[in-house]
Short mmCIF file of C-alpha atoms and ligand atoms in Angstrom, two decimals:
data_model
loop_
_atom_site.label_atom_id
_atom_site.label_comp_id
_atom_site.label_asym_id
_atom_site.label_seq_id
_atom_site.Cartn_x
_atom_site.Cartn_y
_atom_site.Cartn_z
CA MET A 1 0.00 0.00 0.00
CA SER A 2 1.29 3.47 -0.82
CA GLU A 3 2.32 5.96 1.83
CA PRO A 4 -0.63 7.86 3.38
CA PHE A 5 -1.34 11.39 2.25
CA ASP A 6 -0.88 14.26 4.70
CA LEU A 7 -4.17 15.71 3.52
CA VAL A 8 -6.97 14.66 1.20
CA ILE A 9 -9.40 17.33 0.00
CA HIS A 10 -12.45 15.40 -1.08
CA GLY A 11 -15.74 15.97 -2.82
CA GLY A 12 -15.00 19.37 -4.35
CA THR A 13 -15.05 20.69 -7.89
CA VAL A 14 -11.38 21.10 -8.74
CA PHE A 15 -10.30 23.74 -11.25
CA THR A 16 -7.58 21.95 -13.21
CA PRO A 17 -5.74 23.40 -16.23
CA GLY A 18 -8.34 21.61 -18.37
CA GLY A 19 -11.26 23.12 -16.49
CA PRO A 20 -13.46 22.05 -13.57
CA VAL A 21 -13.63 18.34 -12.65
CA SER A 22 -15.14 16.46 -9.72
CA ALA A 23 -12.09 15.05 -7.98
CA ASP A 24 -10.24 14.55 -4.73
CA ILE A 25 -6.74 15.95 -4.19
CA GLY A 26 -4.01 14.10 -2.32
CA VAL A 27 -1.28 16.21 -0.70
CA ARG A 28 2.06 14.96 0.54
CA ALA A 29 4.99 17.05 1.85
CA GLY A 30 3.35 20.29 0.69
CA LYS A 31 2.83 19.17 -2.91
CA THR A 32 -0.13 17.93 -4.92
CA GLU A 33 0.54 14.22 -5.38
CA ALA A 34 -2.73 12.92 -6.81
CA ILE A 35 -5.91 14.22 -8.41
CA GLY A 36 -8.76 11.75 -8.89
CA SER A 37 -10.88 9.41 -6.82
CA LEU A 38 -9.13 8.93 -3.47
CA ALA A 39 -12.06 7.47 -1.52
CA GLY A 40 -10.08 4.54 -0.14
CA ALA A 41 -6.75 6.30 0.33
CA ALA A 42 -5.16 6.63 3.77
CA ALA A 43 -4.72 10.22 4.93
CA ALA A 44 -3.59 11.95 8.13
CA ALA A 45 -6.28 14.61 7.59
CA ARG A 46 -9.33 15.04 5.38
CA PHE A 47 -11.08 18.19 4.25
CA ASP A 48 -14.68 17.92 3.13
CA ALA A 49 -14.98 20.22 0.11
CA ALA A 50 -18.54 19.22 -0.87
CA HIS A 51 -20.28 22.19 -2.56
CA LEU A 52 -16.97 24.06 -2.81
CA THR A 53 -14.79 24.88 -5.80
CA VAL A 54 -11.06 24.30 -5.37
CA LEU A 55 -9.05 26.94 -7.22
CA PRO A 56 -5.28 27.17 -7.57
CA GLY A 57 -4.09 29.49 -4.77
CA VAL A 58 -4.69 33.16 -5.52
CA ILE A 59 -1.43 35.09 -5.99
CA ASP A 60 -1.62 38.85 -5.30
CA GLU A 61 1.37 40.34 -7.09
CA GLN A 62 1.00 43.85 -5.67
CA VAL A 63 0.71 44.61 -1.95
CA HIS A 64 2.23 47.27 0.34
CA PHE A 65 2.71 45.91 3.87
CA ARG A 66 4.67 48.88 5.38
CA GLU A 67 7.31 46.89 7.31
CA PRO A 68 9.92 48.13 8.09
CA GLY A 69 8.70 51.69 8.59
CA PRO A 70 5.13 52.89 9.15
CA VAL A 71 3.95 49.70 10.84
CA HIS A 72 1.12 51.60 12.53
CA LYS A 73 -0.64 51.12 9.14
CA GLU A 74 0.27 47.45 8.60
CA ASP A 75 3.03 44.90 9.05
CA LEU A 76 3.95 41.58 7.50
CA GLU A 77 1.89 39.63 10.02
CA THR A 78 -1.31 41.70 9.75
CA GLY A 79 -0.95 42.10 5.98
CA THR A 80 -0.61 38.36 5.34
CA ARG A 81 -3.38 37.68 7.88
CA GLY A 82 -5.72 39.72 5.66
CA ALA A 83 -4.41 37.87 2.62
CA ALA A 84 -5.18 34.44 4.14
CA LEU A 85 -8.66 35.57 5.24
CA GLY A 86 -9.30 36.76 1.69
CA GLY A 87 -8.28 33.46 0.09
CA VAL A 88 -4.83 34.62 -1.05
CA THR A 89 -2.00 32.06 -0.75
CA ALA A 90 0.98 34.20 -1.89
CA VAL A 91 1.80 37.91 -2.01
CA PHE A 92 4.50 39.99 -3.71
CA GLU A 93 5.33 42.96 -1.51
CA MET A 94 6.36 46.41 -2.71
CA PRO A 95 9.60 48.24 -1.85
CA ASN A 96 8.30 51.68 -0.78
CA THR A 97 8.87 50.91 2.90
CA ASP A 98 11.21 52.82 5.23
CA PRO A 99 14.00 52.19 4.47
CA PRO A 100 13.05 51.36 0.88
CA THR A 101 13.97 47.86 -0.33
CA THR A 102 16.85 48.89 -2.57
CA THR A 103 19.79 46.90 -1.17
CA GLU A 104 20.71 43.30 -0.44
CA ALA A 105 20.59 44.06 3.29
CA ALA A 106 17.05 45.48 3.02
CA ILE A 107 15.87 42.37 1.16
CA ALA A 108 17.48 40.07 3.74
CA ASP A 109 15.84 42.12 6.50
CA LYS A 110 12.35 41.71 4.99
CA LEU A 111 12.83 37.96 4.52
CA ALA A 112 13.99 37.61 8.13
CA ARG A 113 11.01 39.63 9.39
CA ALA A 114 8.56 37.46 7.40
CA LYS A 115 9.95 34.20 8.80
CA GLY A 116 7.49 32.68 11.29
CA ARG A 117 5.15 35.69 11.01
CA ALA A 118 3.77 35.48 7.46
CA TRP A 119 0.53 33.55 6.99
CA THR A 120 1.08 33.22 3.23
CA ASP A 121 3.99 32.61 0.92
CA HIS A 122 5.68 35.78 -0.17
CA ALA A 123 8.36 37.47 -2.26
CA PHE A 124 9.69 41.01 -2.25
CA TYR A 125 10.34 43.51 -5.01
CA VAL A 126 13.63 45.31 -5.17
CA GLY A 127 13.01 49.04 -5.66
CA ALA A 128 14.76 50.75 -8.57
CA SER A 129 16.54 54.03 -7.94
CA PRO A 130 19.16 56.04 -9.85
CA GLU A 131 21.67 54.93 -7.17
CA ASN A 132 21.16 51.16 -7.46
CA ALA A 133 20.33 50.93 -11.20
CA ALA A 134 23.63 49.25 -12.14
CA GLU A 135 23.22 46.67 -9.39
CA LEU A 136 19.65 45.56 -10.15
CA GLY A 137 20.72 42.60 -12.29
CA ARG A 138 22.28 41.02 -9.20
CA LEU A 139 19.65 42.12 -6.66
CA GLU A 140 16.70 40.79 -8.73
CA ARG A 141 18.17 37.26 -8.58
CA LEU A 142 18.50 37.02 -4.82
CA PRO A 143 16.27 34.33 -3.28
CA GLY A 144 12.87 35.69 -2.29
CA VAL A 145 12.94 38.51 -4.85
CA CYS A 146 10.13 38.50 -7.45
CA GLY A 147 11.36 41.32 -9.68
CA VAL A 148 12.10 45.03 -9.87
CA LYS A 149 9.67 47.85 -9.09
CA MET A 150 10.14 51.22 -10.72
CA PHE A 151 8.08 54.31 -9.86
CA MET A 152 8.13 56.64 -12.89
CA GLY A 153 5.75 58.97 -11.02
CA SER A 154 5.99 59.97 -7.35
CA SER A 155 3.53 58.27 -5.04
CA THR A 156 3.74 57.09 -1.41
CA GLY A 157 7.41 57.01 -0.28
CA SER A 158 10.56 58.38 -1.86
CA LEU A 159 11.28 55.93 -4.71
CA LEU A 160 11.40 57.62 -8.12
CA VAL A 161 13.02 57.04 -11.52
CA ALA A 162 11.62 59.94 -13.50
CA ASP A 163 13.80 60.68 -16.54
CA ASP A 164 14.50 58.63 -19.68
CA GLU A 165 18.19 58.31 -18.91
CA ASN A 166 17.61 56.62 -15.56
CA VAL A 167 14.65 54.58 -16.80
CA SER A 168 17.03 53.27 -19.49
CA ARG A 169 19.69 52.41 -16.91
CA VAL A 170 17.12 50.39 -14.94
CA LEU A 171 15.84 48.58 -18.04
CA ALA A 172 19.38 47.78 -19.18
CA SER A 173 20.27 46.08 -15.90
CA GLY A 174 19.10 42.48 -15.51
CA SER A 175 16.49 40.32 -17.21
CA ARG A 176 13.65 39.65 -14.76
CA ARG A 177 10.32 41.44 -15.00
CA VAL A 178 10.43 45.19 -14.33
CA THR A 179 7.09 46.24 -12.87
CA VAL A 180 6.22 49.88 -13.33
CA HIS A 181 4.07 52.55 -11.74
CA SER A 182 3.51 54.49 -14.92
CA GLU A 183 2.70 58.16 -14.40
CA ASP A 184 4.84 60.91 -15.92
CA ASP A 185 6.47 62.73 -13.01
CA MET A 186 7.35 65.86 -15.02
CA ARG A 187 3.68 66.35 -15.88
CA LEU A 188 2.62 65.58 -12.30
CA GLN A 189 4.92 68.33 -11.01
CA GLU A 190 3.77 70.81 -13.71
CA ARG A 191 0.13 70.22 -12.81
CA SER A 192 0.50 70.07 -9.02
CA ALA A 193 -0.57 73.75 -8.78
CA LEU A 194 -4.10 72.53 -9.56
CA VAL A 195 -4.39 70.97 -6.11
CA LYS A 196 -1.47 71.96 -3.95
CA ASP A 197 -3.19 74.74 -1.99
CA GLY A 198 -6.20 72.57 -1.32
CA ALA A 199 -8.92 71.28 -3.62
CA ASP A 200 -11.79 68.84 -3.66
CA VAL A 201 -10.59 65.23 -3.93
CA SER A 202 -12.63 64.88 -7.12
CA MET A 203 -9.75 66.89 -8.69
CA HIS A 204 -7.41 63.92 -8.14
CA PRO A 205 -8.02 62.36 -11.60
CA GLU A 206 -7.79 65.86 -13.11
CA TRP A 207 -4.34 66.50 -11.62
CA ARG A 208 -3.10 62.97 -12.41
CA ASP A 209 -4.89 62.99 -15.74
CA VAL A 210 -5.10 60.56 -18.67
CA GLU A 211 -2.22 62.29 -20.45
CA THR A 212 -0.01 61.82 -17.35
CA ALA A 213 -0.51 58.05 -17.59
CA VAL A 214 -0.36 57.77 -21.38
CA ARG A 215 2.79 59.84 -21.74
CA SER A 216 4.63 57.71 -19.22
CA THR A 217 3.47 54.41 -20.73
CA GLU A 218 4.49 55.56 -24.22
CA ARG A 219 7.96 56.44 -22.94
CA LEU A 220 8.22 53.15 -21.07
CA LEU A 221 7.24 51.02 -24.09
CA ARG A 222 9.67 52.86 -26.35
CA LEU A 223 12.55 52.36 -23.90
CA ALA A 224 11.61 48.75 -23.10
CA ARG A 225 11.76 47.90 -26.80
CA GLN A 226 15.08 49.67 -27.16
CA HIS A 227 16.54 47.61 -24.30
CA HIS A 228 14.72 44.34 -25.18
CA ARG A 229 13.37 44.25 -21.65
CA ARG A 230 10.01 42.80 -20.62
CA VAL A 231 7.97 45.15 -18.47
CA HIS A 232 4.81 44.66 -16.42
CA VAL A 233 2.64 47.77 -16.34
CA LEU A 234 0.87 47.95 -13.00
CA HIS A 235 -2.64 49.26 -12.27
CA VAL A 236 -3.47 50.45 -15.78
CA THR A 237 -6.39 52.90 -15.59
CA THR A 238 -7.05 54.42 -19.02
CA ALA A 239 -8.76 53.34 -22.23
CA GLU A 240 -5.93 55.00 -24.18
CA GLU A 241 -3.18 52.94 -22.50
CA MET A 242 -5.10 49.71 -23.11
CA GLU A 243 -5.17 50.48 -26.81
CA LEU A 244 -1.45 51.11 -26.75
CA LEU A 245 -0.65 48.02 -24.68
CA ALA A 246 -2.69 45.80 -27.00
CA ARG A 247 -0.08 46.63 -29.67
CA HIS A 248 2.89 45.68 -27.44
CA ARG A 249 1.94 42.23 -26.22
CA ASP A 250 5.38 40.87 -27.02
CA ILE A 251 7.11 43.14 -24.51
CA ALA A 252 4.58 44.28 -21.92
CA THR A 253 2.18 42.51 -19.56
CA VAL A 254 -0.70 44.28 -17.88
CA GLU A 255 -2.21 44.41 -14.39
CA VAL A 256 -5.54 45.95 -13.41
CA LEU A 257 -7.09 46.38 -9.96
CA PRO A 258 -10.55 45.57 -8.56
CA GLN A 259 -10.82 49.19 -7.37
CA HIS A 260 -10.61 50.46 -10.97
CA LEU A 261 -12.91 47.68 -12.23
CA THR A 262 -15.57 48.35 -9.60
CA LEU A 263 -15.64 52.09 -8.78
CA ALA A 264 -15.95 55.15 -11.04
CA ALA A 265 -15.64 58.93 -10.81
CA PRO A 266 -17.32 61.18 -9.89
CA GLU A 267 -19.59 58.91 -7.78
CA CYS A 268 -16.74 57.33 -5.78
CA TYR A 269 -15.35 60.71 -4.67
CA GLN A 270 -18.82 62.02 -3.72
CA ARG A 271 -19.51 58.93 -1.63
CA LEU A 272 -16.06 58.06 -0.23
CA GLY A 273 -14.11 61.33 -0.39
CA THR A 274 -10.40 60.79 0.19
CA PHE A 275 -11.10 57.11 0.96
CA ALA A 276 -11.28 56.70 -2.83
CA GLN A 277 -7.99 58.55 -3.38
CA MET A 278 -5.25 56.41 -4.92
CA ASN A 279 -2.53 56.55 -7.57
CA PRO A 280 -3.18 56.21 -10.41
CA PRO A 281 -6.67 57.53 -9.74
CA ILE A 282 -10.10 56.01 -10.14
CA ARG A 283 -11.49 57.58 -13.34
CA GLU A 284 -14.82 57.96 -15.15
CA ALA A 285 -16.94 55.00 -16.25
CA ARG A 286 -15.64 55.03 -19.85
CA HIS A 287 -12.23 53.94 -18.53
CA ARG A 288 -13.72 51.29 -16.27
CA ASP A 289 -15.58 49.90 -19.30
CA ALA A 290 -12.33 49.88 -21.29
CA LEU A 291 -10.57 47.86 -18.56
CA TRP A 292 -13.32 45.24 -18.73
CA ALA A 293 -13.08 45.21 -22.52
CA ALA A 294 -9.32 44.65 -22.17
CA ILE A 295 -10.02 41.72 -19.82
CA ASP A 296 -12.41 40.25 -22.39
CA ALA A 297 -9.90 40.79 -25.20
CA GLY A 298 -7.06 39.05 -23.33
CA VAL A 299 -4.95 42.21 -23.06
CA VAL A 300 -4.96 42.06 -19.25
CA ASP A 301 -2.64 39.43 -17.76
CA CYS A 302 -3.47 39.62 -14.07
CA VAL A 303 -5.44 41.34 -11.34
CA GLY A 304 -3.59 42.44 -8.19
CA SER A 305 -4.91 44.40 -5.22
CA ASP A 306 -2.37 47.22 -4.73
CA HIS A 307 -3.25 46.86 -1.03
CA ALA A 308 -2.03 50.25 0.28
CA PRO A 309 -3.20 50.80 3.85
CA HIS A 310 -3.28 54.19 5.59
CA THR A 311 -5.09 54.87 8.87
CA ARG A 312 -8.53 56.49 8.91
CA GLU A 313 -7.01 59.56 10.61
CA GLU A 314 -4.43 59.92 7.83
CA LYS A 315 -7.03 59.45 5.10
CA ALA A 316 -9.31 62.03 6.75
CA ARG A 317 -6.76 64.84 6.34
CA PRO A 318 -7.81 67.58 3.92
CA TYR A 319 -6.92 66.77 0.29
CA PRO A 320 -4.17 66.73 -0.98
CA ARG A 321 -2.48 66.10 2.40
CA SER A 322 -4.47 62.87 2.61
CA PRO A 323 -2.28 59.91 1.51
CA SER A 324 -3.15 57.87 -1.59
CA GLY A 325 -4.02 54.20 -1.35
CA LEU A 326 -6.82 51.76 -0.52
CA THR A 327 -6.71 48.45 1.30
CA GLY A 328 -7.44 45.50 -0.97
CA VAL A 329 -5.65 42.21 -0.35
CA GLN A 330 -8.63 40.78 1.56
CA THR A 331 -11.32 41.99 -0.87
CA LEU A 332 -9.53 41.08 -4.13
CA LEU A 333 -11.15 37.67 -4.49
CA PRO A 334 -14.64 38.47 -3.07
CA LEU A 335 -14.94 41.38 -5.52
CA LEU A 336 -13.84 39.25 -8.48
CA LEU A 337 -16.19 36.42 -7.46
CA ASP A 338 -19.02 38.94 -7.29
CA HIS A 339 -18.18 40.27 -10.74
CA MET A 340 -18.22 36.66 -11.91
CA ALA A 341 -21.65 36.05 -10.32
CA ARG A 342 -22.89 39.11 -12.23
CA GLY A 343 -21.61 37.64 -15.49
CA ARG A 344 -18.66 40.01 -15.96
CA LEU A 345 -16.06 37.24 -16.28
CA THR A 346 -15.90 33.46 -16.29
CA LEU A 347 -14.31 31.32 -13.62
CA ALA A 348 -11.65 30.28 -16.14
CA ARG A 349 -10.71 33.91 -16.72
CA LEU A 350 -10.70 34.61 -12.97
CA VAL A 351 -8.23 31.76 -12.41
CA ASP A 352 -6.11 32.96 -15.33
CA LEU A 353 -5.95 36.47 -13.84
CA THR A 354 -5.23 35.47 -10.24
CA SER A 355 -3.04 32.33 -10.49
CA ALA A 356 -1.88 31.32 -13.94
CA GLY A 357 -1.28 34.94 -14.98
CA PRO A 358 1.08 35.90 -12.15
CA ALA A 359 2.88 32.54 -12.47
CA ARG A 360 3.50 33.18 -16.18
CA ILE A 361 4.53 36.83 -15.81
CA PHE A 362 7.05 36.27 -13.02
CA GLY A 363 8.22 32.76 -13.85
CA ILE A 364 7.05 31.39 -10.51
CA ALA A 365 8.29 27.84 -9.88
CA GLY A 366 5.65 25.29 -8.83
CA LYS A 367 2.64 27.54 -8.30
CA GLY A 368 -0.32 28.83 -10.32
CA ARG A 369 -2.15 25.63 -11.25
CA VAL A 370 -3.65 22.56 -9.65
CA ALA A 371 -1.40 19.84 -11.04
CA LYS A 372 0.72 16.96 -9.84
CA GLY A 373 4.09 18.11 -8.49
CA TYR A 374 2.95 21.70 -7.93
CA ASP A 375 2.76 23.31 -4.48
CA ALA A 376 -0.46 22.37 -2.69
CA ASP A 377 -1.78 25.96 -2.63
CA PHE A 378 -5.56 26.09 -2.87
CA THR A 379 -8.27 28.68 -2.50
CA LEU A 380 -11.58 27.00 -1.74
CA VAL A 381 -14.57 29.12 -2.64
CA ASP A 382 -18.32 28.91 -2.28
CA LEU A 383 -19.53 30.46 -5.53
CA LYS A 384 -23.10 30.84 -4.23
CA ALA A 385 -22.47 32.27 -0.74
CA LYS A 386 -24.14 35.64 -0.12
CA ARG A 387 -22.10 37.82 2.18
CA THR A 388 -21.55 41.47 3.03
CA ILE A 389 -18.07 42.99 3.04
CA THR A 390 -17.61 44.94 6.29
CA ASN A 391 -14.88 46.92 8.03
CA ALA A 392 -15.25 44.51 10.98
CA TRP A 393 -14.04 41.63 8.76
CA ILE A 394 -10.91 43.51 7.62
CA ALA A 395 -7.73 42.32 9.37
CA SER A 396 -5.58 45.21 8.16
CA ARG A 397 -4.26 47.37 10.98
CA SER A 398 -5.83 50.32 9.15
CA GLY A 399 -9.23 48.67 9.75
CA TRP A 400 -11.25 49.84 6.75
CA THR A 401 -12.23 49.01 3.21
CA ALA A 402 -13.78 51.22 0.55
CA PHE A 403 -16.26 48.36 -0.03
CA ASP A 404 -17.75 48.37 3.50
CA GLY A 405 -21.44 47.46 3.28
CA MET A 406 -21.26 45.90 -0.19
CA ASP A 407 -23.30 42.71 -0.68
CA VAL A 408 -21.45 40.12 -2.72
CA THR A 409 -22.05 36.65 -4.12
CA GLY A 410 -19.10 34.25 -3.80
CA TRP A 411 -16.76 33.95 -0.81
CA PRO A 412 -13.44 32.29 0.11
CA LYS A 413 -14.13 29.41 2.51
CA ALA A 414 -10.61 28.09 3.02
CA THR A 415 -7.01 29.00 2.24
CA ILE A 416 -4.46 26.19 1.97
CA VAL A 417 -0.76 27.03 1.73
CA ARG A 418 1.48 24.08 0.75
CA GLY A 419 -0.94 21.69 2.40
CA HIS A 420 -1.48 23.74 5.58
CA ILE A 421 -5.06 24.90 6.14
CA VAL A 422 -4.39 28.47 7.31
CA MET A 423 -7.96 29.77 6.98
CA ARG A 424 -11.31 28.02 7.25
CA ASP A 425 -14.73 29.66 7.63
CA ASP A 426 -13.28 33.14 8.23
CA ALA A 427 -10.94 31.99 11.01
CA LEU A 428 -7.16 31.61 10.91
CA LEU A 429 -5.84 28.15 11.80
CA ASP A 430 -2.49 26.45 12.26
CA LYS A 431 0.31 29.02 12.42
CA PRO A 432 2.08 31.45 10.07
CA VAL A 433 3.73 28.94 7.72
CA GLY A 434 4.54 31.35 4.87
CA ALA A 435 7.80 30.78 3.00
CA PRO A 436 9.60 32.60 0.19
CA VAL A 437 8.24 31.93 -3.32
CA ARG A 438 10.68 30.29 -5.74
CA PHE A 439 11.31 31.39 -9.31
CA GLN A 440 12.55 29.73 -12.48
CA GLU A 441 16.30 30.09 -12.79
CA THR A 442 16.39 30.71 -16.51
CA LEU A 443 14.09 33.71 -16.92
O1 DOR B 501 -2.26 54.93 -4.17
C1 DOR B 501 -1.15 54.42 -4.02
N1 DOR B 501 -0.68 54.07 -2.82
N2 DOR B 501 -0.38 54.24 -5.11
C2 DOR B 501 0.91 53.88 -4.99
O2 DOR B 501 1.58 53.84 -5.98
C3 DOR B 501 1.52 53.64 -3.68
C4 DOR B 501 0.50 53.28 -2.69
C5 DOR B 501 1.03 53.35 -1.27
O3 DOR B 501 2.07 52.74 -1.02
O4 DOR B 501 0.39 53.98 -0.43
#
């Protein structure tokens, strides 16, 4: 008789690369070892997944967890706690902490801090700066690093690579994915007079306008082609950029956010005020419609959350002294499941955007699909559950979500990280077992 499994998940609908099948999953030593009928198999533990759909673990490739630095907003424990409660099994964390993650020592520090405290698997971006540009090729290959992050427009924190010469130096150094916050800093500075002495927050998308985003993305694509470097354009917000990106599929991948897919100006600013303020901004409905069209057309590669917590007190400051950013890691999947229930996207597309997409973009080793030999990362969802998103459910230290009070259909029921059940029925279980994500050597 073969060795017993550590865990058998039985009776669920399993989303395999070929689509949904009724099957059991056998897990051994953190990996998927069998998919099929395992009714008679010996197992140390069993999980009854009847009426649930077993998805490959959701990977959120854009979160800001604030540690080291302003940990009064969030830290690696609270951030990954929210991730696990939201059905996320792995996160890629951004470098605009304090100090910023721009050196080998800063990367080692983040990895050490995450050890024994992270509820999910994780990797860290190395932040690009004019000072470390020449060194990025080495830094991006350190264990636990998912890629490079470059801010072409100023946002939260001090990281900035604004001019073509320095953008070129970053793109010329290394070969992993360069992820980019694409807003043209020169234009942002020129237009800052519009808001700097105080304005209504509804001016935010006017200051950081469509041209600010398009100009930066045009420059980025031109330079990326020149340097034969693959780039990943984060949180794309405009119809015009989507048109442009559709013509550069060979060199650029695309992320969109649930915030931009769900909310629209001016309504969001009237209702939420500065709690809808983020960079790049939430824009009018024509852009939101264009993002959905780009999802339908296959232009979008993944959906991340851009979880960017700030306290209520900070957000309540008068605009523009209010910081930009919304929480999101915990609501990423519920919002997408709700869009699915409303017929906006299929389950296959949802899985592509949240698991297979990130795995493909970043060359993740052993994650992103339910298949033999892959990590046993699963997000178990009830596609029919009716729930309400509330601030009380949010684990983030900042304690709020822009979607408080929203009724949704579809909910994460369990989060399994390499065979460990870390969340079940809205409660955390086991202990923080998160480990660094591994990447393919050759990319
Ligand atoms: O709104 C944002 N907030 N956009 C960013 O680019 C950074 C983020 C943050 O870290 O607060």
